[in-house]
Coordinates of C-alpha atoms in Angstrom, one line a residue:
Chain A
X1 CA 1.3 88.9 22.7
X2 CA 1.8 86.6 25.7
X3 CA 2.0 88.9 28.7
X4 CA 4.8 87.6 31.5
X5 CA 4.5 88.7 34.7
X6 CA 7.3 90.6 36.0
X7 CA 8.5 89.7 39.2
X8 CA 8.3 91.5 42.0
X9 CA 11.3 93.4 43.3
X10 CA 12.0 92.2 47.0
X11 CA 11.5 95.0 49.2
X12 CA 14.4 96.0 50.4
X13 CA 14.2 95.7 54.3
X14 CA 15.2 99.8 55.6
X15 CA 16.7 100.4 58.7
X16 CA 14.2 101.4 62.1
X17 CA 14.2 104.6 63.4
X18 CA 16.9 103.2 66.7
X19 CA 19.0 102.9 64.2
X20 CA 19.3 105.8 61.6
X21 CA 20.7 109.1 62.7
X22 CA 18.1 111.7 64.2
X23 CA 16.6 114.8 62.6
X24 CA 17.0 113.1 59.2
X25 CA 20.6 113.9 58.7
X26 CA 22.8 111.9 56.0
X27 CA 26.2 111.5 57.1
X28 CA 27.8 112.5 53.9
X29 CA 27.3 115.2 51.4
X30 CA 26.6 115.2 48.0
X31 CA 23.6 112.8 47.9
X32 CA 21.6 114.5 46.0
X33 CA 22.8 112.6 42.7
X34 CA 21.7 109.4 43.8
X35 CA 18.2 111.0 44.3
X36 CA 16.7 109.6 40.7
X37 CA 14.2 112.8 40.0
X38 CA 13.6 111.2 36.4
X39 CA 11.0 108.6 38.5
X40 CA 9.1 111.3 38.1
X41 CA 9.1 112.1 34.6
X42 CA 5.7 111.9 32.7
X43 CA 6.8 112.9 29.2
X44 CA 10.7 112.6 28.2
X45 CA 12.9 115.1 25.7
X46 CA 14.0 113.1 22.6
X47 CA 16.9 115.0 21.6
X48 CA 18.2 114.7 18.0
X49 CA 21.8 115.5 17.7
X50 CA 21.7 115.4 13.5
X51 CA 19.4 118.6 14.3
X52 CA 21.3 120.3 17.2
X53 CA 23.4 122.9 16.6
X54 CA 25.0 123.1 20.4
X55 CA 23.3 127.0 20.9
X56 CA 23.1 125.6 24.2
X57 CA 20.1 127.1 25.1
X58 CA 19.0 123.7 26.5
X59 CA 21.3 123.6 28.8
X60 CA 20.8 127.4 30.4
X61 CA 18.0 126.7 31.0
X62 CA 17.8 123.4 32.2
X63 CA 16.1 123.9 36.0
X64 CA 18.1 120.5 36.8
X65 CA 22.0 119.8 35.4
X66 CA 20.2 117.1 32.8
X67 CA 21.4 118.7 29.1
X68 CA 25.0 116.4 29.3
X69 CA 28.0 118.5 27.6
X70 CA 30.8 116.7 26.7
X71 CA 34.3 118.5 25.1
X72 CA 31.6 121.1 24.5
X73 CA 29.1 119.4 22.0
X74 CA 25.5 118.3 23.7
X75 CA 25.3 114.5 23.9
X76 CA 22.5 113.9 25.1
X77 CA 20.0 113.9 28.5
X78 CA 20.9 112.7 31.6
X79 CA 17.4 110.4 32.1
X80 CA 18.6 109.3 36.2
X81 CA 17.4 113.4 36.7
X82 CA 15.3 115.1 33.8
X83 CA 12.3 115.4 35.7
X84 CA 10.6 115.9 31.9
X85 CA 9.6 119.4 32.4
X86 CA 9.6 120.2 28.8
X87 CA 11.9 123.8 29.2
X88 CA 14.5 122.3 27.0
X89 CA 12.1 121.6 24.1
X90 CA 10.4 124.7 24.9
X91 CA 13.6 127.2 24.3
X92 CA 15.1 124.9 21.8
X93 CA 14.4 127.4 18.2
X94 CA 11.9 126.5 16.1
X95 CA 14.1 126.5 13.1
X96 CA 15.8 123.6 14.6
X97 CA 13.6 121.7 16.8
X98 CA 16.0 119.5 18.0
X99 CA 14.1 118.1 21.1
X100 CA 10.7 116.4 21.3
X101 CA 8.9 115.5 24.1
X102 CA 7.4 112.2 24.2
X103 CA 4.9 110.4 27.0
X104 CA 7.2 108.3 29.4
X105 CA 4.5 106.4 31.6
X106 CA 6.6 103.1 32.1
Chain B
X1 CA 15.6 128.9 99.6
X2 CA 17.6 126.2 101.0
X3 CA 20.5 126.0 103.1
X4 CA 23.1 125.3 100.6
X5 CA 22.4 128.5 98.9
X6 CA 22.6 130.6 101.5
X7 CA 25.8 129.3 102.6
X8 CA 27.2 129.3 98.6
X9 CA 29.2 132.9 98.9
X10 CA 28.4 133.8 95.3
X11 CA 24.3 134.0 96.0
X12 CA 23.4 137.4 95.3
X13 CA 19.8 139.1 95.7
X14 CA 19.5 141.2 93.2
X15 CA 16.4 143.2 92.5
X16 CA 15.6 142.9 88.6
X17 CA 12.6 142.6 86.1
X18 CA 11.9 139.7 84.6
X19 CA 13.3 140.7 81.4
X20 CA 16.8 142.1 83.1
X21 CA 17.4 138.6 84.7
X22 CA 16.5 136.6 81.7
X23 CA 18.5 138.8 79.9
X24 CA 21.3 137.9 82.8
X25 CA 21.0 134.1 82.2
X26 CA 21.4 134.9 78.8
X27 CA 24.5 136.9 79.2
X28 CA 25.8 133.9 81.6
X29 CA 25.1 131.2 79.5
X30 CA 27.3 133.1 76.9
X31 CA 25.5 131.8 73.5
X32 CA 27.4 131.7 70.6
X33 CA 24.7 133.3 68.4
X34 CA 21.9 135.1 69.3
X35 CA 19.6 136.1 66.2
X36 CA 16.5 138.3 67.3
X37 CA 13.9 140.9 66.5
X38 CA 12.2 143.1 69.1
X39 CA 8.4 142.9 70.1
X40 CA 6.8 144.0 73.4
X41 CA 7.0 142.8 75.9
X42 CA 10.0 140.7 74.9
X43 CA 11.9 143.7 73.5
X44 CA 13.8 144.3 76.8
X45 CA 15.4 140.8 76.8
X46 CA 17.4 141.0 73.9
X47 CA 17.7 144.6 73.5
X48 CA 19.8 143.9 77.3
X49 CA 21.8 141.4 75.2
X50 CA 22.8 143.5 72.7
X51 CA 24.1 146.0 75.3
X52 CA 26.4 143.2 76.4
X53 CA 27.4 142.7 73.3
X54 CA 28.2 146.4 72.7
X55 CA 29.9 146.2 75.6
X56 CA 32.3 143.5 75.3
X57 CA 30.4 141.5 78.3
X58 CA 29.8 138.5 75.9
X59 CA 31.3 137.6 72.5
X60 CA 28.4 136.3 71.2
X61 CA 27.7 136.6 67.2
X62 CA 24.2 139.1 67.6
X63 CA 22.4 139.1 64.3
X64 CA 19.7 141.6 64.4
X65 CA 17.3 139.9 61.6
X66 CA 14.2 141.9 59.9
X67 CA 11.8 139.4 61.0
X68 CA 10.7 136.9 63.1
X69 CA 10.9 134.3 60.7
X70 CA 14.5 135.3 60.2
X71 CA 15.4 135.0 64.1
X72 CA 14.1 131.3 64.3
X73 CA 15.8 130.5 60.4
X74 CA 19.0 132.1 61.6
X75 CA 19.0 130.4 64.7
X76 CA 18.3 126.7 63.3
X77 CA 21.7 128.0 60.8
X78 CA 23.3 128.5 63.7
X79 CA 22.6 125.6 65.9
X80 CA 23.0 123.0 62.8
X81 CA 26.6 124.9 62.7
X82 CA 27.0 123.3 65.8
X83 CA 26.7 126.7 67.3
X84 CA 24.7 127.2 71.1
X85 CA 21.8 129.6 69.6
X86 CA 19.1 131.7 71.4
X87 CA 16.5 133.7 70.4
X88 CA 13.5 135.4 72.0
X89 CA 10.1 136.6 71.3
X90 CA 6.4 137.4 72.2
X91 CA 3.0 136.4 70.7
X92 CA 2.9 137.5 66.7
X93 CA 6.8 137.3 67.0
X94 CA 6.5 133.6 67.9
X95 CA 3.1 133.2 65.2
X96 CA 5.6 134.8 63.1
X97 CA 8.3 132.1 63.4
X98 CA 5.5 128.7 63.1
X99 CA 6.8 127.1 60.6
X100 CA 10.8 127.7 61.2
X101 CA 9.5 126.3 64.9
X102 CA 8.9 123.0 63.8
X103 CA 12.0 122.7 61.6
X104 CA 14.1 123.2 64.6
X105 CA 12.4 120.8 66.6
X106 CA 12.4 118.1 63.6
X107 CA 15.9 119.1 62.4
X108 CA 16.3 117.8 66.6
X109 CA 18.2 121.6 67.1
X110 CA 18.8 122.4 71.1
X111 CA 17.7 126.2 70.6
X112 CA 16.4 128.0 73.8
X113 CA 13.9 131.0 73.2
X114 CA 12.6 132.8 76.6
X115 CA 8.7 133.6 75.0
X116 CA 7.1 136.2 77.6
X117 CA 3.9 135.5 76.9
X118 CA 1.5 137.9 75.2
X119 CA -2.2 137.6 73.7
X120 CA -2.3 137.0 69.6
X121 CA -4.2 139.9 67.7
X122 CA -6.7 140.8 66.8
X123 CA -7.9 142.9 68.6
X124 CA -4.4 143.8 68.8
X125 CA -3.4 143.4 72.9
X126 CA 0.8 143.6 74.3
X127 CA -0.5 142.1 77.3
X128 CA -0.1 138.9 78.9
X129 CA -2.2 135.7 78.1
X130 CA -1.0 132.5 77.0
X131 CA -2.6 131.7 73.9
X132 CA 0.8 132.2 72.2
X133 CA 2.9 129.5 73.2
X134 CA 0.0 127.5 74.0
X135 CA -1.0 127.2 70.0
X136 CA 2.8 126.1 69.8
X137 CA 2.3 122.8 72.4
X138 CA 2.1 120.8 69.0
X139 CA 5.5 122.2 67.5
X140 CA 8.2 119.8 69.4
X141 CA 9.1 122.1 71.9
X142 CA 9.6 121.7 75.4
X143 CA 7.7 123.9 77.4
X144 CA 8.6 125.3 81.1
X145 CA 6.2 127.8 82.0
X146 CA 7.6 130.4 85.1
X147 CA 5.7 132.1 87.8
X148 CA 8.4 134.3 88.7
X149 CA 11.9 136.3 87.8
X150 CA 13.6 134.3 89.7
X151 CA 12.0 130.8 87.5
X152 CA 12.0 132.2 84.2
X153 CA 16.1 132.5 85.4
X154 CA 16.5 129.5 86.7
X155 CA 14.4 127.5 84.1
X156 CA 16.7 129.5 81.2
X157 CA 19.5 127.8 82.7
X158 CA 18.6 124.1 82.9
X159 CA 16.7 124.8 79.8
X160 CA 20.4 124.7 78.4
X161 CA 21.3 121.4 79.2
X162 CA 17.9 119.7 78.9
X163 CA 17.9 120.6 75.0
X164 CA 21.4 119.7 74.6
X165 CA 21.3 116.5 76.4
X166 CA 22.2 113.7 74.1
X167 CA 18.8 111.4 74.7
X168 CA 17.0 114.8 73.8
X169 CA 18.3 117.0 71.3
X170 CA 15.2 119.1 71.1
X171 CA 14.2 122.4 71.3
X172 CA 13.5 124.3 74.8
X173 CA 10.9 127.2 75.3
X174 CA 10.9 129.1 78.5
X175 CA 8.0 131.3 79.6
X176 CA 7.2 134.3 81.9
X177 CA 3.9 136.0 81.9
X178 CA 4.3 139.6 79.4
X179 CA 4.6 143.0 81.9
X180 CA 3.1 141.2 85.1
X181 CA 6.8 139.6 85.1
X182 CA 8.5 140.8 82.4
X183 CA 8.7 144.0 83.7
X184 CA 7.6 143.8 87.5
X185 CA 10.9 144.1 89.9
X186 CA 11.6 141.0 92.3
X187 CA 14.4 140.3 94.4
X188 CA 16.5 137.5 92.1
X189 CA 19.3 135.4 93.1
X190 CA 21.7 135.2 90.7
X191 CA 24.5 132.4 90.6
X192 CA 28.1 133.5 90.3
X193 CA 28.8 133.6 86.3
X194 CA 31.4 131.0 87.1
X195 CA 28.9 128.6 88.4
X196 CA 26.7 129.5 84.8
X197 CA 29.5 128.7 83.0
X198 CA 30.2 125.1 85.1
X199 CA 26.9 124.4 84.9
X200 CA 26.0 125.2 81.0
X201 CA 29.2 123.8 79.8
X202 CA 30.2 123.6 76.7
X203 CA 27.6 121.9 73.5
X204 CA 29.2 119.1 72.2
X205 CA 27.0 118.6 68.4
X206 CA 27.7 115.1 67.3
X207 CA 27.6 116.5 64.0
X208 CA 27.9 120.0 62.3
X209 CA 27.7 121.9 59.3
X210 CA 31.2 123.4 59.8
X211 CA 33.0 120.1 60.0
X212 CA 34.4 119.8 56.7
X213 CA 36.4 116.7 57.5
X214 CA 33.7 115.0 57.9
X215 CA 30.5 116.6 55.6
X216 CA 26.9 116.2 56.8
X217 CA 23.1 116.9 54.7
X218 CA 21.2 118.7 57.0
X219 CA 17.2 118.6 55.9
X220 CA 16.8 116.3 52.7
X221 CA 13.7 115.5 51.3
X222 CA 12.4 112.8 53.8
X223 CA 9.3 110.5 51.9
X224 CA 7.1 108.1 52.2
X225 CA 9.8 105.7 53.4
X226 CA 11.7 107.3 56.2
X227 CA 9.9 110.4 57.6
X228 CA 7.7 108.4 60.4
X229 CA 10.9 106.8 61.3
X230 CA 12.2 110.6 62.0
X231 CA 9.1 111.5 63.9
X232 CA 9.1 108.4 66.3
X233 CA 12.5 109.5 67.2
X234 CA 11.3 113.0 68.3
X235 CA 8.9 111.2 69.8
X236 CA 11.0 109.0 71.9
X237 CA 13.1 112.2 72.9
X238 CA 10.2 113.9 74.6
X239 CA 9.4 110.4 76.5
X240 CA 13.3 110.9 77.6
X241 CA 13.1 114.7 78.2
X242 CA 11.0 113.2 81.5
X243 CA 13.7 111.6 82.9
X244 CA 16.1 114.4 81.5
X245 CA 14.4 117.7 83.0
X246 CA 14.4 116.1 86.6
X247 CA 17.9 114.9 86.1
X248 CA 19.2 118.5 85.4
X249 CA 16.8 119.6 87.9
X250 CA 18.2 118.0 91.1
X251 CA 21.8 119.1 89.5
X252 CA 20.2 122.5 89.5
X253 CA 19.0 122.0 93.1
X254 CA 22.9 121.1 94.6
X255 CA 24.0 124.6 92.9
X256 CA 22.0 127.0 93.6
X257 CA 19.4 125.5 96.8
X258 CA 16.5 125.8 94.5
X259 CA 14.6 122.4 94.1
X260 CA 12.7 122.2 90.6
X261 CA 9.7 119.7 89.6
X262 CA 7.3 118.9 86.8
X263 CA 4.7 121.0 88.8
X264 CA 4.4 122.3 92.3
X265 CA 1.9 120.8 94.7
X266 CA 1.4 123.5 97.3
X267 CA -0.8 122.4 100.3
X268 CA -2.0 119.3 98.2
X269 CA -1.1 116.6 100.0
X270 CA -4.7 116.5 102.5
X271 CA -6.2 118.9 99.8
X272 CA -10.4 118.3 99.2
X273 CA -10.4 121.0 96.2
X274 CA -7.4 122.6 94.3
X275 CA -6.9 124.8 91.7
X276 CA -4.5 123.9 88.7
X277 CA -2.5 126.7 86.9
X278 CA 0.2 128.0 85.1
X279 CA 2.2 130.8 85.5
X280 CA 2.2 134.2 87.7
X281 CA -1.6 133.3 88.4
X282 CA -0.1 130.9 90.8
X283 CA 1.3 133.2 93.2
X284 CA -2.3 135.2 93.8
X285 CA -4.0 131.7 94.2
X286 CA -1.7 130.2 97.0
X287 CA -2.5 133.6 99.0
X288 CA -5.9 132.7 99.0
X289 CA -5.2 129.0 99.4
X290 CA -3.5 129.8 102.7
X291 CA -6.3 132.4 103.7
X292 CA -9.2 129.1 103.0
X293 CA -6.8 126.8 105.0
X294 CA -6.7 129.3 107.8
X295 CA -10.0 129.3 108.4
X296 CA -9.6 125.1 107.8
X297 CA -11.0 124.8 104.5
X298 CA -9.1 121.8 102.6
X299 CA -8.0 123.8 99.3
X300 CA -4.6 123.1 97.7
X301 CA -3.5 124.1 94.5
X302 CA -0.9 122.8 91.5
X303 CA 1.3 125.1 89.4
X304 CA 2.5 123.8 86.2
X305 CA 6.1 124.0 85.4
X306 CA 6.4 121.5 82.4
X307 CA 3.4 121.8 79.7
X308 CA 5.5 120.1 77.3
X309 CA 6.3 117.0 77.7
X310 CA 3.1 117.0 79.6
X311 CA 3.9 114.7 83.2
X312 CA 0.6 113.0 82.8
X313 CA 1.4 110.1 85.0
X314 CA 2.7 112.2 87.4
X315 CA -0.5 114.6 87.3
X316 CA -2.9 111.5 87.2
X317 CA -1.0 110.4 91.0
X318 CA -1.1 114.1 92.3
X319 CA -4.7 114.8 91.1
X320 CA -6.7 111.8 90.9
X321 CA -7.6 111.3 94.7
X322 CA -8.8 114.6 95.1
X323 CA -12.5 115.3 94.9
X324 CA -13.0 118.7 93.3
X325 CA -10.4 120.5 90.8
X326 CA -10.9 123.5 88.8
X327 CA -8.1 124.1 85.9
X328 CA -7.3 127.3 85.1
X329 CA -6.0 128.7 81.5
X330 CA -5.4 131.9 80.6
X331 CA -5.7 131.1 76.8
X332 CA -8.9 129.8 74.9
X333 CA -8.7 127.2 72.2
X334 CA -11.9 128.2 71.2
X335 CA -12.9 125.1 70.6
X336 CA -15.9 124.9 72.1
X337 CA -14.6 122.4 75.0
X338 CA -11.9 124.3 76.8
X339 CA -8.8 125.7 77.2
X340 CA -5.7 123.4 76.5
X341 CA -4.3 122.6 80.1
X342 CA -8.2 121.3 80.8
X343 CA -8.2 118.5 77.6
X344 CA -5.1 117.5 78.6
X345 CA -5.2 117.1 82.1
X346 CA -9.0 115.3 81.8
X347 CA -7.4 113.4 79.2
X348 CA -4.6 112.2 81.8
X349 CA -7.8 111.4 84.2
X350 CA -9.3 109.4 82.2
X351 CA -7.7 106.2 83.0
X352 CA -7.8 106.8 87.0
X353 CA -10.1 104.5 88.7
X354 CA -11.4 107.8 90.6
X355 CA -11.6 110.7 89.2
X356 CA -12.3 114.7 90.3
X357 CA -15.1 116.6 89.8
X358 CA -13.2 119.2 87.4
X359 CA -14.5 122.1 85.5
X360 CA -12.7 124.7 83.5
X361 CA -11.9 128.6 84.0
X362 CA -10.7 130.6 80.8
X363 CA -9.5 133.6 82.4
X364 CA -6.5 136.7 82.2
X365 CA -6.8 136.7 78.6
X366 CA -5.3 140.2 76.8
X367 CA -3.9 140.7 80.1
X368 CA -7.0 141.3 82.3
X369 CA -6.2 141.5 86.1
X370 CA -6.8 138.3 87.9
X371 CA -7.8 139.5 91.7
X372 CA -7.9 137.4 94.6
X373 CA -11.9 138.0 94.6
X374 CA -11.4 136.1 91.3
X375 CA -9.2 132.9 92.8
X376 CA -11.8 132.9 96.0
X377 CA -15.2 133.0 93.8
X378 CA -13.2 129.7 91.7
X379 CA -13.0 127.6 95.7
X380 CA -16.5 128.8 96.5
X381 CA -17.1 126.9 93.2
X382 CA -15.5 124.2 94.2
X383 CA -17.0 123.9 97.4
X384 CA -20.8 123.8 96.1
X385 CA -19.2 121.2 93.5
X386 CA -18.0 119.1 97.0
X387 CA -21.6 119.4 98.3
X388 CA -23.6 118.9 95.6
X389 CA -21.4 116.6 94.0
X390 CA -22.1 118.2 90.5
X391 CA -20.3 120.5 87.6
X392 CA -22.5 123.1 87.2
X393 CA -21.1 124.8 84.3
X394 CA -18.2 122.9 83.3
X395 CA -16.4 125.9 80.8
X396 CA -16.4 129.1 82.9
X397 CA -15.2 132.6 81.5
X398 CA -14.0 134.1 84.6
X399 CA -13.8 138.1 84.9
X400 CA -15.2 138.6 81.9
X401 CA -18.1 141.2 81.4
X402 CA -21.4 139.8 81.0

């Protein structure tokens, strides 16, 4: 397989410290969604919705808000912020199994 | 006491502890939010407060916390509110807070604590040394170290505008010496608490937590990419508090006759030998400086004011021409080379083309009495270092028990 280099993402040139606001503040709020946590995911959840049965067990416990609900059926994982703990696979029951966790090392 | 004072009609001499007329700034300054938990000797200060607040004196929000830790976290709350917060403590009270201490100063929070300074544990000790605020010098604070009531006052009140000045935004600590002024009685002059009120203003945040028009994120996690960025700018604000703290201290001097620098230089100018120190240490060393000087010997001495920002320039131009100094702390670092006003002041020596003789004394610690037998055995020190031209011991440990 020929191997193609990928090209290197042009660093983004950040703003100096005369010209951000002091003490680390961010003048907005709600910022923490465009914080992408799932960078720092080592193994991901493969969920399975032929096997899920929407106990929503997965999404109790879910230490971020990464099990996505929609018109009440689970859809899916949101991958910007599943840090790949592993809880959702953990509590999921073992008569249905409908998450597995996978190594995610890209 | 200059002229100006004395004719201002609303100078009163008062006699009060230390404690009472901190607790008198405080109740002129008229915080929003205090947030505080007792600990000798400190206990007075807010314990004073509180009994304004009972009685309707000031309508500040007092939040009697469980812990230390608590005051400092409820008081950077506060201040990120956009509140003006106080608090105030002692020794373990102030170990107590560490890390909450470094989050106001990095979180760039104008807080002002009075500290009265008392010796860490153990051996458990409520008396007066330094090594408290001292292991603090690191945390972002500003330091302004008293040697008197009537300083500890007046430093609590330009300590207000000197944290909430725009080009510093940073955190202010004001210090007495535990008991020795805490709770010793002085005549005080008070300003009117009118003039407080002039003077202190009111804090204008440029941004707060309360503001819901326009909504802020105080403390986010702060990487690899922008955190230096954040500390340069703390950094920057304690090369402006310089400018800053002199600013507010001529203001200071117009109101209330009382003239305020980095440090005092008391009979310096001509001096041969001096003595540098901090605190109510300073008072007993000038008595003997003026008994040596009447008898013609050349001895000056410098009192610190500000540790923090430390005026090394400024100390380098007082000190350097001067052949003989002995620096005085009344905390160890235990480091095996000193006590923390010696490192720094050699430190701000180094780059003078002549330089003192200097050598060290760790003295006062847990409160022991400093004597004026004491201060005179630290010239007669100097003056063999002027003749002989040689440290003999350079770390001294003085009225200690052999």
């Amino acid at each position: 397989m020929a191997v193609k280099e990928k090209p290197v993402a042009q660093e983004v040139q950040k703003p100096g410290w005369k010209s951000i606001p002091i003490g680390g503040l961010i003048l907005r709020g709600g910022t923490a969604a465009e914080f992408h946590t799932g960078d720092w995911r080592t193994e991901k959840p493969i969920w399975d919705g032929e096997k899920c049965t929407n106990c929503y067990l997965c999404w109790v416990y879910c230490p971020d808000t990464s099990i996505l609900l929609e018109d009440g059926k689970v859809v899916g994982v949101d991958y910007d912020h599943c840090k790949g703990c592993g809880i959702c696979a953990a509590v999921c029951p073992p008569k249905v199994r409908a998450i597995e966790m996978v190594p995610d090392r890209d | 006491m200059g002229n100006s004072a004395l004719a201002n009609e609303a100078v009163k001499s008062v006699a009060l502890t230390g404690n009472e007329a901190v607790a008198t700034a405080m109740r002129q300054i008229h915080p929003d939010v205090v947030a505080a938990y007792p600990i000798t000797p400190q206990t007075e200060i807010v314990q004073i407060f509180s009994t304004f607040v009972a009685d309707g004196l000031v309508q500040t929000e007092f939040v009697p916390v469980e812990s230390e830790h608590s005051a400092m976290s409820a008081t950077v709350g506060a201040s990120a509110a956009g509140a003006r917060a106080m608090t105030a403590t002692s020794a373990n009270g102030l170990a107590l807070m560490w890390e909450v201490l470094y989050i106001a100063a990095g979180l760039r929070l104008p807080i002002v604590m009075p500290v009265v300074n008392r010796a860490l544990s153990a051996p458990i000790n409520i008396h007066c040394d330094h090594s408290d605020t001292m292991g603090a010098r690191d945390s972002g604070w500003i330091q302004l170290y008293s040697e008197n009531a009537q300083e500890a006052y007046d430093n609590l009140i330009q300590a207000v505008r000197i944290a909430e000045h725009p080009e510093v935004n940073l955190p202010v600590m004001v210090m007495m010496d535990g008991f020795i002024i805490s709770h010793g009685m002085e005549n005080v002059f008070l300003l009117s608490d009118e003039e407080v009120r002039k003077f202190v203003g009111e804090r204008k945040p440029h941004y707060t937590l309360l503001d819901a028009e326009n909504p802020i994120t105080v403390g986010p996690l702060d990487l690899q990419d922008f955190y230096f960025e954040h500390r340069r700018q703390q950094a920057e604000a304690m090369f402006n508090a310089d400018k800053v703290v002199q600013e507010v201290a001529d203001e200071f001097a117009k109101l209330s006759g009382r003239q305020y620098e980095f440090f005092e230089a008391y009979k310096l100018d001509d001096a041969e030998m001096a003595i540098v120190v901090i605190g109510s240490t300073a008072g007993t060393a000038k008595y003997v400086v003026n008994e040596l000087r009447a008898k013609g010997v050349k001895a000056g001495l410098l009192k610190m004011r500000m540790f923090r920002p430390f005026p090394a320039a400024r100390l380098r131009e007082a000190l350097a021409d001067i052949p003989a100094v002995a620096v005085m702390d009344r905390a160890d670092s235990l480091a095996a080379c000193g006590g923390p006003l010696f490192g720094d002041l050699r430190a701000a020596l180094y780059s003078a083309s002549k330089r003192p003789l200097m050598n060290n004394y760790i003295y006062g610690l847990g409160g022991r009495d400093v004597t004026l037998d004491h201060i005179r055995t630290v010239y007669q020190d100097l003056e063999e270092m002027l003749r002989t031209g040689e440290v003999k011991r350079e770390i001294n440990y003085l009225g200690v028990r052999e």
